[in-house]
Amino acid sequence: MAFLEFDGIVQSFGQVKAVDNVSLSVKQGEVFSLLGPSGCGKTTLLRICAGFQRPQAGRVILNGEDITDLPPDKRKVNTVFQNYALFPNLNVYDNIAFGLRIARRPEGEIRRSVDRMLDLIDLTEHAKKRVNEISGGQKQRVAIARALVNQPKVLLLDEPLAALDLKLRQRMLVELDNIHDEVGITFLYVTHDQGEAMSISDTIAVMNQGRVEQVGNPVEIYEAPRSSFVAAFIGDTNFFDGTVREVSGDYSLVDIDGFGRVSVYNDKKVRIGGLVHLSLRPEKLLIHSNRPAEREHYNIFKGIVEEAVYLGSQTKYWVRVGDYRVAVMRQHRRFLLDEKPIIWNDEVWLEWSGDDGYMLERYSEADEALLSLPDPDPEPDEDDGDNVAAPAEPEQPLPAEPGGGA
Ligand code: ATP
């Protein structure tokens, strides 16, 4: 049963539909992430939940109560902003105590609550420091404590880690997860960082241009993307276009122009002659130096390695097969000891199961723009462009940083 519900939320700014008829259900106690590129409407939805923005249509229901028209301070939700929004002239303790003092809580209760928070965020020893005397990660923890001390029903987090460097972000993510486990409050978490969303969320709503493209747990979102946008935005993928030639039971044989005939599990209803758009994650492909044995519903293709990037635990390859450059990720176990390294210009065999290609709707140019191609060929082929299986970098910089919340 939903604890927090967005029902048909609409919010436009001039011609821009920032939130376009969004309905979502958030369970009590879960970490629910709104994930999407810059400008997809996630902050607007968060601000509507916080009460900073009144939606043009739709309702926000919290624990059975319609809070759409309540002012922010009457909602029992608190927000943690990317830029911390702490009071620089107050020390750590007083920053955390601020909300309780405004609510005129008795001093004894304030002390107990703030002490508990200081303990939770492990900053008891820094309680008397002014906030400009502590680090970025510590400031973020104070911001979280300041919000949590009010015992909100929902904690809203707007890109809370975006201002921190990578190492600190990873550490804070673990801390945030621990804090969530400890307090058990519902978190609504806004981020454009898929890794962050995947690691902390129970449920993710992937947003694109004001709409929700998919809601699911991290595994569902990654393994079974419902649209090409989701497949391209979450992780790395190869796209192929094909036409169904044969259907037999749960599998189809699909002809991919400039590539060949592949066996694909039928994720959707298919008919002979129908167009199919496939997403195939790079780690689903095996790369071999010798032709592997035939297996039922497996695909085997010969190719030439055009790029190989050794990443330590893995190597990423781009393999030319016909008109396509296929991204492949190979996990290493004993690279120097017993794996014969596959290198640039090697002839290789790609193999993958028909179960691992995912059938999607036709993808758009905008989806392709989310993918980043490796460097162009030294001698580019004239008709290379259209049929390139375009891999997305796992660590690609996503569109511009958000503006820091309310
Ligand atoms: P970001 O990660 O960059 O913050 P976002 O996904 O959170 O992006 P929103 O901030 O919700 O996106 O913005 C959605 C769209 O609405 C954008 O096109 C943005 O320019 C527009 N928008 C948001 N707030 C306003 C406003 N107050 N006035 C005009 N346009 C706005």
CSV table of C-alpha atoms and ligand atoms in Angstrom, one decimal:
chain,number,residue,atom,x,y,z
A,1,MET,CA,0.0,0.0,0.0
A,2,ALA,CA,1.3,3.4,-1.0
A,3,PHE,CA,2.6,5.7,1.7
A,4,LEU,CA,3.4,8.6,-0.5
A,5,GLU,CA,1.4,9.0,-3.7
A,6,PHE,CA,1.7,11.4,-6.7
A,7,ASP,CA,-1.5,11.3,-8.6
A,8,GLY,CA,-1.6,12.8,-12.1
A,9,ILE,CA,0.9,15.6,-11.3
A,10,VAL,CA,1.2,18.3,-14.1
A,11,GLN,CA,3.5,21.3,-14.0
A,12,SER,CA,4.5,23.5,-16.9
A,13,PHE,CA,6.7,26.5,-17.1
A,14,GLY,CA,5.7,28.4,-20.2
A,15,GLN,CA,6.1,25.9,-23.1
A,16,VAL,CA,8.1,23.5,-21.0
A,17,LYS,CA,6.1,20.5,-19.5
A,18,ALA,CA,8.4,20.0,-16.5
A,19,VAL,CA,6.2,17.3,-15.1
A,20,ASP,CA,3.7,15.7,-17.5
A,21,ASN,CA,1.0,13.7,-15.8
A,22,VAL,CA,3.1,11.7,-13.4
A,23,SER,CA,1.6,9.2,-11.0
A,24,LEU,CA,3.9,7.3,-8.6
A,25,SER,CA,3.5,5.2,-5.4
A,26,VAL,CA,6.2,5.2,-2.8
A,27,LYS,CA,6.1,2.5,0.0
A,28,GLN,CA,6.7,3.4,3.6
A,29,GLY,CA,10.4,3.1,4.6
A,30,GLU,CA,11.8,2.6,1.1
A,31,VAL,CA,14.5,4.6,-0.7
A,32,PHE,CA,12.7,5.7,-3.8
A,33,SER,CA,14.8,7.5,-6.4
A,34,LEU,CA,13.8,9.8,-9.2
A,35,LEU,CA,16.5,9.3,-11.8
A,36,GLY,CA,17.0,11.1,-15.1
A,37,PRO,CA,19.0,13.6,-17.1
A,38,SER,CA,19.1,17.2,-16.4
A,39,GLY,CA,15.8,18.9,-17.1
A,40,CYS,CA,13.7,15.8,-16.9
A,41,GLY,CA,11.5,17.2,-14.1
A,42,LYS,CA,12.7,15.3,-11.1
A,43,THR,CA,13.5,18.4,-8.9
A,44,THR,CA,10.2,20.0,-9.8
A,45,LEU,CA,8.4,16.8,-8.6
A,46,LEU,CA,10.5,16.9,-5.4
A,47,ARG,CA,9.6,20.6,-4.9
A,48,ILE,CA,6.0,19.8,-5.4
A,49,CYS,CA,6.3,17.1,-2.7
A,50,ALA,CA,8.0,19.6,-0.4
A,51,GLY,CA,5.3,22.2,-0.9
A,52,PHE,CA,7.7,24.7,-2.6
A,53,GLN,CA,5.7,24.4,-5.8
A,54,ARG,CA,1.9,24.0,-6.2
A,55,PRO,CA,1.2,21.7,-9.2
A,56,GLN,CA,-1.2,22.9,-11.9
A,57,ALA,CA,-3.0,19.5,-11.7
A,58,GLY,CA,-2.8,16.4,-9.6
A,59,ARG,CA,-2.6,15.5,-6.0
A,60,VAL,CA,0.1,14.6,-3.5
A,61,ILE,CA,-1.1,12.1,-0.8
A,62,LEU,CA,1.0,11.3,2.2
A,63,ASN,CA,-0.1,8.6,4.6
A,64,GLY,CA,-3.7,8.9,3.3
A,65,GLU,CA,-3.8,12.7,3.7
A,66,ASP,CA,-4.1,15.0,0.7
A,67,ILE,CA,-1.2,17.5,1.3
A,68,THR,CA,-1.3,19.2,-2.1
A,69,ASP,CA,-2.5,22.5,-0.6
A,70,LEU,CA,-0.6,22.4,2.7
A,71,PRO,CA,2.3,24.8,3.2
A,72,PRO,CA,5.8,23.2,3.5
A,73,ASP,CA,6.0,23.5,7.3
A,74,LYS,CA,2.8,21.6,7.8
A,75,ARG,CA,3.7,18.5,5.7
A,76,LYS,CA,6.1,16.6,7.9
A,77,VAL,CA,8.6,16.3,5.0
A,78,ASN,CA,12.1,17.8,5.1
A,79,THR,CA,14.5,18.5,2.3
A,80,VAL,CA,18.3,18.0,2.1
A,81,PHE,CA,19.7,20.2,-0.6
A,82,GLN,CA,22.7,19.7,-2.7
A,83,ASN,CA,24.3,22.9,-1.5
A,84,TYR,CA,23.6,22.0,2.2
A,85,ALA,CA,21.9,25.3,3.0
A,86,LEU,CA,23.4,25.4,6.5
A,87,PHE,CA,23.6,28.6,8.6
A,88,PRO,CA,27.3,29.6,8.4
A,89,ASN,CA,27.1,31.7,11.6
A,90,LEU,CA,25.8,28.8,13.7
A,91,ASN,CA,27.8,25.8,14.9
A,92,VAL,CA,27.0,22.2,14.1
A,93,TYR,CA,24.8,21.7,17.2
A,94,ASP,CA,22.7,24.8,16.6
A,95,ASN,CA,22.3,24.1,12.9
A,96,ILE,CA,20.8,20.7,13.8
A,97,ALA,CA,18.7,22.2,16.7
A,98,PHE,CA,17.3,24.9,14.5
A,99,GLY,CA,14.1,23.3,13.4
A,100,LEU,CA,13.2,22.1,16.9
A,101,ARG,CA,13.9,25.6,18.3
A,102,ILE,CA,11.5,27.1,15.7
A,103,ALA,CA,8.9,24.6,16.8
A,104,ARG,CA,9.5,25.7,20.4
A,105,ARG,CA,10.3,22.3,21.7
A,106,PRO,CA,11.5,22.1,25.3
A,107,GLU,CA,15.3,22.5,25.7
A,108,GLY,CA,15.7,19.0,27.3
A,109,GLU,CA,14.0,17.3,24.4
A,110,ILE,CA,16.1,19.4,21.9
A,111,ARG,CA,19.3,18.3,23.6
A,112,ARG,CA,18.4,14.7,23.6
A,113,SER,CA,17.3,14.8,19.9
A,114,VAL,CA,20.4,16.7,18.7
A,115,ASP,CA,22.7,14.4,20.7
A,116,ARG,CA,21.1,11.4,19.1
A,117,MET,CA,21.6,12.9,15.7
A,118,LEU,CA,25.2,13.9,16.4
A,119,ASP,CA,25.8,10.3,17.3
A,120,LEU,CA,24.0,9.0,14.2
A,121,ILE,CA,26.2,11.1,11.9
A,122,ASP,CA,29.3,10.6,14.0
A,123,LEU,CA,30.0,14.2,14.6
A,124,THR,CA,29.6,14.5,18.4
A,125,GLU,CA,33.1,15.7,18.8
A,126,HIS,CA,32.5,18.5,16.2
A,127,ALA,CA,29.3,19.8,17.8
A,128,LYS,CA,30.8,23.2,18.7
A,129,LYS,CA,32.5,23.8,15.4
A,130,ARG,CA,31.1,26.4,13.0
A,131,VAL,CA,30.0,24.9,9.8
A,132,ASN,CA,32.8,26.6,7.8
A,133,GLU,CA,35.3,24.7,10.0
A,134,ILE,CA,34.1,21.2,8.8
A,135,SER,CA,34.6,19.3,5.6
A,136,GLY,CA,32.1,19.0,2.7
A,137,GLY,CA,31.2,15.5,3.7
A,138,GLN,CA,30.6,16.5,7.3
A,139,LYS,CA,28.5,19.5,6.2
A,140,GLN,CA,26.3,17.1,4.2
A,141,ARG,CA,25.9,14.9,7.2
A,142,VAL,CA,24.9,17.9,9.3
A,143,ALA,CA,22.3,18.8,6.6
A,144,ILE,CA,20.9,15.3,6.8
A,145,ALA,CA,20.8,15.4,10.6
A,146,ARG,CA,19.1,18.8,10.5
A,147,ALA,CA,16.4,17.4,8.4
A,148,LEU,CA,16.0,14.1,10.3
A,149,VAL,CA,15.8,15.7,13.7
A,150,ASN,CA,12.3,17.0,12.8
A,151,GLN,CA,11.2,13.4,12.4
A,152,PRO,CA,9.8,13.8,9.0
A,153,LYS,CA,7.6,11.2,7.5
A,154,VAL,CA,9.6,11.6,4.3
A,155,LEU,CA,13.1,12.8,3.8
A,156,LEU,CA,13.6,14.5,0.4
A,157,LEU,CA,17.1,14.5,-0.9
A,158,ASP,CA,17.9,16.7,-3.9
A,159,GLU,CA,21.2,15.5,-5.5
A,160,PRO,CA,22.6,15.4,-1.9
A,161,LEU,CA,26.0,14.1,-2.9
A,162,ALA,CA,26.6,16.1,-6.1
A,163,ALA,CA,28.9,18.6,-4.5
A,164,LEU,CA,31.3,16.0,-3.2
A,165,ASP,CA,34.2,14.4,-4.9
A,166,LEU,CA,34.0,10.8,-6.1
A,167,LYS,CA,35.6,9.0,-3.2
A,168,LEU,CA,33.6,11.0,-0.6
A,169,ARG,CA,30.4,10.4,-2.7
A,170,GLN,CA,31.0,6.7,-2.5
A,171,ARG,CA,31.6,6.9,1.3
A,172,MET,CA,28.6,9.1,1.9
A,173,LEU,CA,26.4,6.8,-0.1
A,174,VAL,CA,27.2,4.0,2.3
A,175,GLU,CA,26.7,6.3,5.3
A,176,LEU,CA,23.4,7.4,3.9
A,177,ASP,CA,22.3,3.8,3.4
A,178,ASN,CA,23.3,3.1,7.1
A,179,ILE,CA,21.4,6.2,8.3
A,180,HIS,CA,18.4,5.0,6.3
A,181,ASP,CA,18.6,1.5,7.8
A,182,GLU,CA,18.8,3.1,11.3
A,183,VAL,CA,16.0,5.6,11.1
A,184,GLY,CA,13.7,3.7,8.7
A,185,ILE,CA,12.2,6.9,7.2
A,186,THR,CA,11.0,7.0,3.6
A,187,PHE,CA,13.6,8.6,1.4
A,188,LEU,CA,12.7,10.3,-1.9
A,189,TYR,CA,16.0,10.7,-3.6
A,190,VAL,CA,16.7,12.8,-6.7
A,191,THR,CA,19.7,12.1,-8.8
A,192,HIS,CA,21.0,12.1,-12.3
A,193,ASP,CA,23.7,9.5,-11.4
A,194,GLN,CA,22.6,6.0,-12.3
A,195,GLY,CA,25.3,4.4,-10.1
A,196,GLU,CA,24.1,6.3,-7.1
A,197,ALA,CA,20.5,5.4,-7.8
A,198,MET,CA,21.3,1.7,-8.4
A,199,SER,CA,23.3,1.3,-5.2
A,200,ILE,CA,21.0,3.1,-2.7
A,201,SER,CA,17.4,2.6,-4.1
A,202,ASP,CA,14.7,0.0,-3.3
A,203,THR,CA,12.8,1.5,-6.2
A,204,ILE,CA,13.8,3.7,-9.1
A,205,ALA,CA,11.6,5.9,-11.3
A,206,VAL,CA,13.4,6.7,-14.5
A,207,MET,CA,12.2,10.1,-15.8
A,208,ASN,CA,12.6,11.6,-19.3
A,209,GLN,CA,11.1,14.9,-20.5
A,210,GLY,CA,8.7,15.2,-17.6
A,211,ARG,CA,7.4,11.6,-17.9
A,212,VAL,CA,8.1,8.4,-16.0
A,213,GLU,CA,9.6,5.9,-18.4
A,214,GLN,CA,9.9,3.0,-16.0
A,215,VAL,CA,9.4,2.2,-12.3
A,216,GLY,CA,11.2,-0.8,-10.9
A,217,ASN,CA,13.9,-2.1,-8.6
A,218,PRO,CA,17.5,-1.7,-9.7
A,219,VAL,CA,17.7,-5.2,-11.2
A,220,GLU,CA,14.5,-4.8,-13.2
A,221,ILE,CA,15.6,-1.4,-14.5
A,222,TYR,CA,19.0,-2.7,-15.6
A,223,GLU,CA,18.1,-6.2,-16.8
A,224,ALA,CA,14.7,-5.5,-18.3
A,225,PRO,CA,14.6,-1.9,-19.5
A,226,ARG,CA,11.2,-1.1,-20.9
A,227,SER,CA,12.3,1.5,-23.3
A,228,SER,CA,15.4,2.3,-25.3
A,229,PHE,CA,15.8,5.5,-23.3
A,230,VAL,CA,16.1,3.5,-20.1
A,231,ALA,CA,18.4,0.9,-21.8
A,232,ALA,CA,20.7,3.8,-22.9
A,233,PHE,CA,20.5,5.8,-19.8
A,234,ILE,CA,21.1,3.0,-17.3
A,235,GLY,CA,24.5,1.5,-18.1
A,236,ASP,CA,25.9,0.6,-21.4
A,237,THR,CA,24.3,-1.1,-24.3
A,238,ASN,CA,24.3,-2.0,-28.0
A,239,PHE,CA,21.3,-1.2,-30.2
A,240,PHE,CA,20.4,-3.3,-33.3
A,241,ASP,CA,17.6,-2.9,-35.8
A,242,GLY,CA,16.2,-6.0,-37.4
A,243,THR,CA,13.3,-7.7,-39.1
A,244,VAL,CA,11.7,-10.9,-37.8
A,245,ARG,CA,12.1,-13.8,-40.3
A,246,GLU,CA,11.0,-16.8,-38.3
A,247,VAL,CA,9.1,-17.4,-35.1
A,248,SER,CA,9.5,-20.7,-33.3
A,249,GLY,CA,8.1,-21.0,-29.8
A,250,ASP,CA,9.6,-18.4,-27.5
A,251,TYR,CA,12.4,-17.4,-29.9
A,252,SER,CA,12.6,-15.5,-33.2
A,253,LEU,CA,15.2,-15.4,-35.9
A,254,VAL,CA,15.8,-11.8,-36.7
A,255,ASP,CA,17.7,-10.4,-39.7
A,256,ILE,CA,19.8,-7.4,-38.8
A,257,ASP,CA,20.9,-5.6,-41.9
A,258,GLY,CA,24.6,-5.3,-42.2
A,259,PHE,CA,25.1,-7.8,-39.4
A,260,GLY,CA,23.4,-11.1,-39.9
A,261,ARG,CA,20.7,-13.4,-38.5
A,262,VAL,CA,20.3,-13.7,-34.7
A,263,SER,CA,18.2,-15.7,-32.4
A,264,VAL,CA,16.3,-13.6,-29.9
A,265,TYR,CA,14.0,-14.4,-27.0
A,266,ASN,CA,10.5,-13.0,-27.7
A,267,ASP,CA,10.1,-10.4,-24.9
A,268,LYS,CA,7.1,-9.0,-26.8
A,269,LYS,CA,4.6,-10.3,-29.3
A,270,VAL,CA,6.3,-10.6,-32.7
A,271,ARG,CA,5.2,-11.4,-36.2
A,272,ILE,CA,7.1,-12.4,-39.3
A,273,GLY,CA,8.1,-9.2,-41.1
A,274,GLY,CA,7.8,-7.1,-37.9
A,275,LEU,CA,10.6,-4.7,-37.0
A,276,VAL,CA,12.5,-5.4,-33.9
A,277,HIS,CA,14.9,-3.1,-32.0
A,278,LEU,CA,17.3,-4.9,-29.8
A,279,SER,CA,19.3,-3.8,-26.8
A,280,LEU,CA,22.3,-6.1,-25.8
A,281,ARG,CA,24.4,-5.2,-22.9
A,282,PRO,CA,28.2,-5.5,-23.5
A,283,GLU,CA,28.8,-7.8,-20.5
A,284,LYS,CA,26.3,-10.3,-22.0
A,285,LEU,CA,28.6,-11.0,-24.9
A,286,LEU,CA,31.5,-13.5,-24.6
A,287,ILE,CA,34.6,-12.9,-26.7
A,288,HIS,CA,36.7,-15.8,-27.8
A,289,SER,CA,39.9,-16.3,-29.8
A,290,ASN,CA,38.5,-19.5,-31.3
A,291,ARG,CA,35.1,-20.4,-32.6
A,292,PRO,CA,33.0,-21.8,-29.7
A,293,ALA,CA,30.8,-24.8,-30.0
A,294,GLU,CA,27.3,-24.3,-31.2
A,295,ARG,CA,24.6,-24.2,-28.5
A,296,GLU,CA,20.8,-23.9,-28.9
A,297,HIS,CA,19.6,-20.3,-29.1
A,298,TYR,CA,23.1,-19.0,-28.9
A,299,ASN,CA,24.5,-16.5,-31.5
A,300,ILE,CA,28.1,-16.7,-32.8
A,301,PHE,CA,29.6,-14.1,-35.0
A,302,LYS,CA,33.1,-13.5,-36.2
A,303,GLY,CA,34.6,-10.0,-35.9
A,304,ILE,CA,37.8,-7.9,-35.7
A,305,VAL,CA,38.8,-6.0,-32.6
A,306,GLU,CA,38.9,-2.3,-33.4
A,307,GLU,CA,39.5,-1.0,-29.9
A,308,ALA,CA,40.5,-2.6,-26.7
A,309,VAL,CA,40.6,-0.6,-23.4
A,310,TYR,CA,42.2,-2.5,-20.5
A,311,LEU,CA,40.5,-1.3,-17.3
A,312,GLY,CA,42.1,-3.6,-14.7
A,313,SER,CA,39.4,-6.0,-13.7
A,314,GLN,CA,37.8,-5.8,-17.1
A,315,THR,CA,38.7,-5.0,-20.7
A,316,LYS,CA,36.2,-3.2,-22.9
A,317,TYR,CA,36.3,-4.1,-26.6
A,318,TRP,CA,34.7,-2.6,-29.7
A,319,VAL,CA,34.4,-5.4,-32.3
A,320,ARG,CA,33.6,-4.8,-35.9
A,321,VAL,CA,31.0,-7.2,-37.2
A,322,GLY,CA,29.7,-6.2,-40.7
A,323,ASP,CA,28.5,-2.6,-40.4
A,324,TYR,CA,28.3,-2.7,-36.7
A,325,ARG,CA,30.8,-1.9,-33.9
A,326,VAL,CA,29.8,-4.0,-31.0
A,327,ALA,CA,30.8,-3.1,-27.4
A,328,VAL,CA,31.9,-6.0,-25.3
A,329,MET,CA,32.9,-6.1,-21.7
A,330,ARG,CA,35.2,-8.9,-20.6
A,331,GLN,CA,35.7,-9.6,-16.9
A,332,HIS,CA,39.1,-10.9,-16.0
A,333,ARG,CA,40.0,-13.4,-13.4
A,334,ARG,CA,43.6,-14.5,-14.1
A,335,PHE,CA,44.5,-12.1,-16.9
A,336,LEU,CA,48.3,-12.7,-17.1
A,337,LEU,CA,48.3,-16.3,-15.9
A,338,ASP,CA,45.9,-18.2,-18.1
A,339,GLU,CA,43.9,-15.8,-20.3
A,340,LYS,CA,45.4,-15.2,-23.6
A,341,PRO,CA,44.9,-11.4,-23.9
A,342,ILE,CA,42.8,-10.4,-26.9
A,343,ILE,CA,44.2,-7.3,-28.4
A,344,TRP,CA,43.6,-4.7,-31.1
A,345,ASN,CA,43.2,-6.2,-34.6
A,346,ASP,CA,42.7,-9.7,-33.4
A,347,GLU,CA,40.1,-11.9,-35.1
A,348,VAL,CA,37.6,-13.0,-32.5
A,349,TRP,CA,34.3,-14.8,-32.0
A,350,LEU,CA,31.4,-13.1,-30.2
A,351,GLU,CA,28.9,-15.3,-28.5
A,352,TRP,CA,25.7,-14.5,-26.7
A,353,SER,CA,22.5,-16.2,-25.7
A,354,GLY,CA,19.2,-15.3,-27.4
A,355,ASP,CA,17.9,-14.7,-23.9
A,356,ASP,CA,20.2,-11.8,-23.4
A,357,GLY,CA,19.0,-9.5,-26.2
A,358,TYR,CA,16.2,-7.3,-25.1
A,359,MET,CA,13.4,-6.3,-27.5
A,360,LEU,CA,12.5,-2.6,-27.3
A,361,GLU,CA,10.4,-0.1,-29.1
A,362,ARG,CA,12.2,1.9,-31.8
A,363,TYR,CA,14.8,4.1,-30.3
A,364,SER,CA,15.0,7.7,-31.1
A,365,GLU,CA,17.9,10.0,-31.9
A,366,ALA,CA,17.6,11.4,-28.4
A,367,ASP,CA,18.3,8.0,-27.0
A,368,GLU,CA,21.3,7.6,-29.2
A,369,ALA,CA,22.6,10.9,-28.0
A,370,LEU,CA,22.9,9.3,-24.5
A,371,LEU,CA,25.4,6.8,-26.0
A,372,SER,CA,29.0,7.8,-26.6
A,373,LEU,CA,30.8,6.2,-29.4
A,374,PRO,CA,34.5,5.4,-29.2
A,375,ASP,CA,36.9,7.4,-31.3
A,376,PRO,CA,36.1,7.3,-35.0
A,377,ASP,CA,37.9,4.9,-37.2
A,378,PRO,CA,41.3,6.0,-38.5
A,379,GLU,CA,39.8,5.5,-42.0
A,380,PRO,CA,36.2,6.1,-41.6
A,381,ASP,CA,33.9,4.2,-43.8
A,382,GLU,CA,31.4,6.3,-45.7
A,383,ASP,CA,28.3,4.3,-44.8
A,384,ASP,CA,29.4,3.6,-41.2
A,385,GLY,CA,27.0,6.0,-39.5
A,386,ASP,CA,23.6,4.5,-39.3
A,387,ASN,CA,24.2,1.0,-38.3
A,388,VAL,CA,26.8,1.5,-35.6
A,389,ALA,CA,25.9,-0.4,-32.4
A,390,ALA,CA,26.6,2.5,-30.2
A,391,PRO,CA,28.0,1.7,-26.8
A,392,ALA,CA,27.5,4.1,-23.9
A,393,GLU,CA,30.4,4.7,-21.6
A,394,PRO,CA,29.6,3.4,-18.1
A,395,GLU,CA,31.1,6.5,-16.5
A,396,GLN,CA,30.0,9.0,-19.2
A,397,PRO,CA,29.5,12.5,-17.9
A,398,LEU,CA,25.7,13.0,-17.9
A,399,PRO,CA,24.2,16.3,-18.8
A,400,ALA,CA,24.9,19.4,-16.8
A,401,GLU,CA,24.8,19.6,-13.0
A,402,PRO,CA,21.5,20.6,-11.5
A,403,GLY,CA,21.1,24.0,-10.0
A,404,GLY,CA,21.1,23.1,-6.4
A,405,GLY,CA,17.5,22.6,-5.5
A,406,ALA,CA,15.1,25.0,-4.1
B,1,ATP,P1,18.3,19.2,-13.0
B,1,ATP,O1,18.9,17.9,-12.6
B,1,ATP,O2,19.1,20.0,-14.0
B,1,ATP,O3,17.8,20.0,-11.8
B,1,ATP,P2,15.6,18.2,-13.2
B,1,ATP,O4,15.4,16.9,-13.8
B,1,ATP,O5,15.6,18.3,-11.8
B,1,ATP,O6,17.0,18.8,-13.8
B,1,ATP,P3,13.8,20.3,-13.2
B,1,ATP,O7,14.7,21.3,-12.4
B,1,ATP,O8,12.6,19.8,-12.5
B,1,ATP,O9,14.6,19.2,-13.9
B,1,ATP,O10,13.3,21.1,-14.5
B,1,ATP,C1,12.4,20.6,-15.5
B,1,ATP,C2,12.2,21.6,-16.6
B,1,ATP,O11,11.5,22.7,-16.1
B,1,ATP,C3,13.5,22.2,-17.1
B,1,ATP,O12,13.3,22.4,-18.5
B,1,ATP,C4,13.6,23.5,-16.4
B,1,ATP,O13,14.3,24.4,-17.2
B,1,ATP,C5,12.2,23.9,-16.2
B,1,ATP,N1,12.0,24.7,-15.0
B,1,ATP,C6,12.1,24.2,-13.7
B,1,ATP,N2,11.8,25.2,-12.8
B,1,ATP,C7,11.5,26.3,-13.5
B,1,ATP,C8,11.1,27.6,-13.2
B,1,ATP,N3,10.9,28.0,-11.9
B,1,ATP,N4,10.8,28.5,-14.2
B,1,ATP,C9,10.9,28.1,-15.5
B,1,ATP,N5,11.3,26.8,-15.9
B,1,ATP,C10,11.6,26.0,-14.9
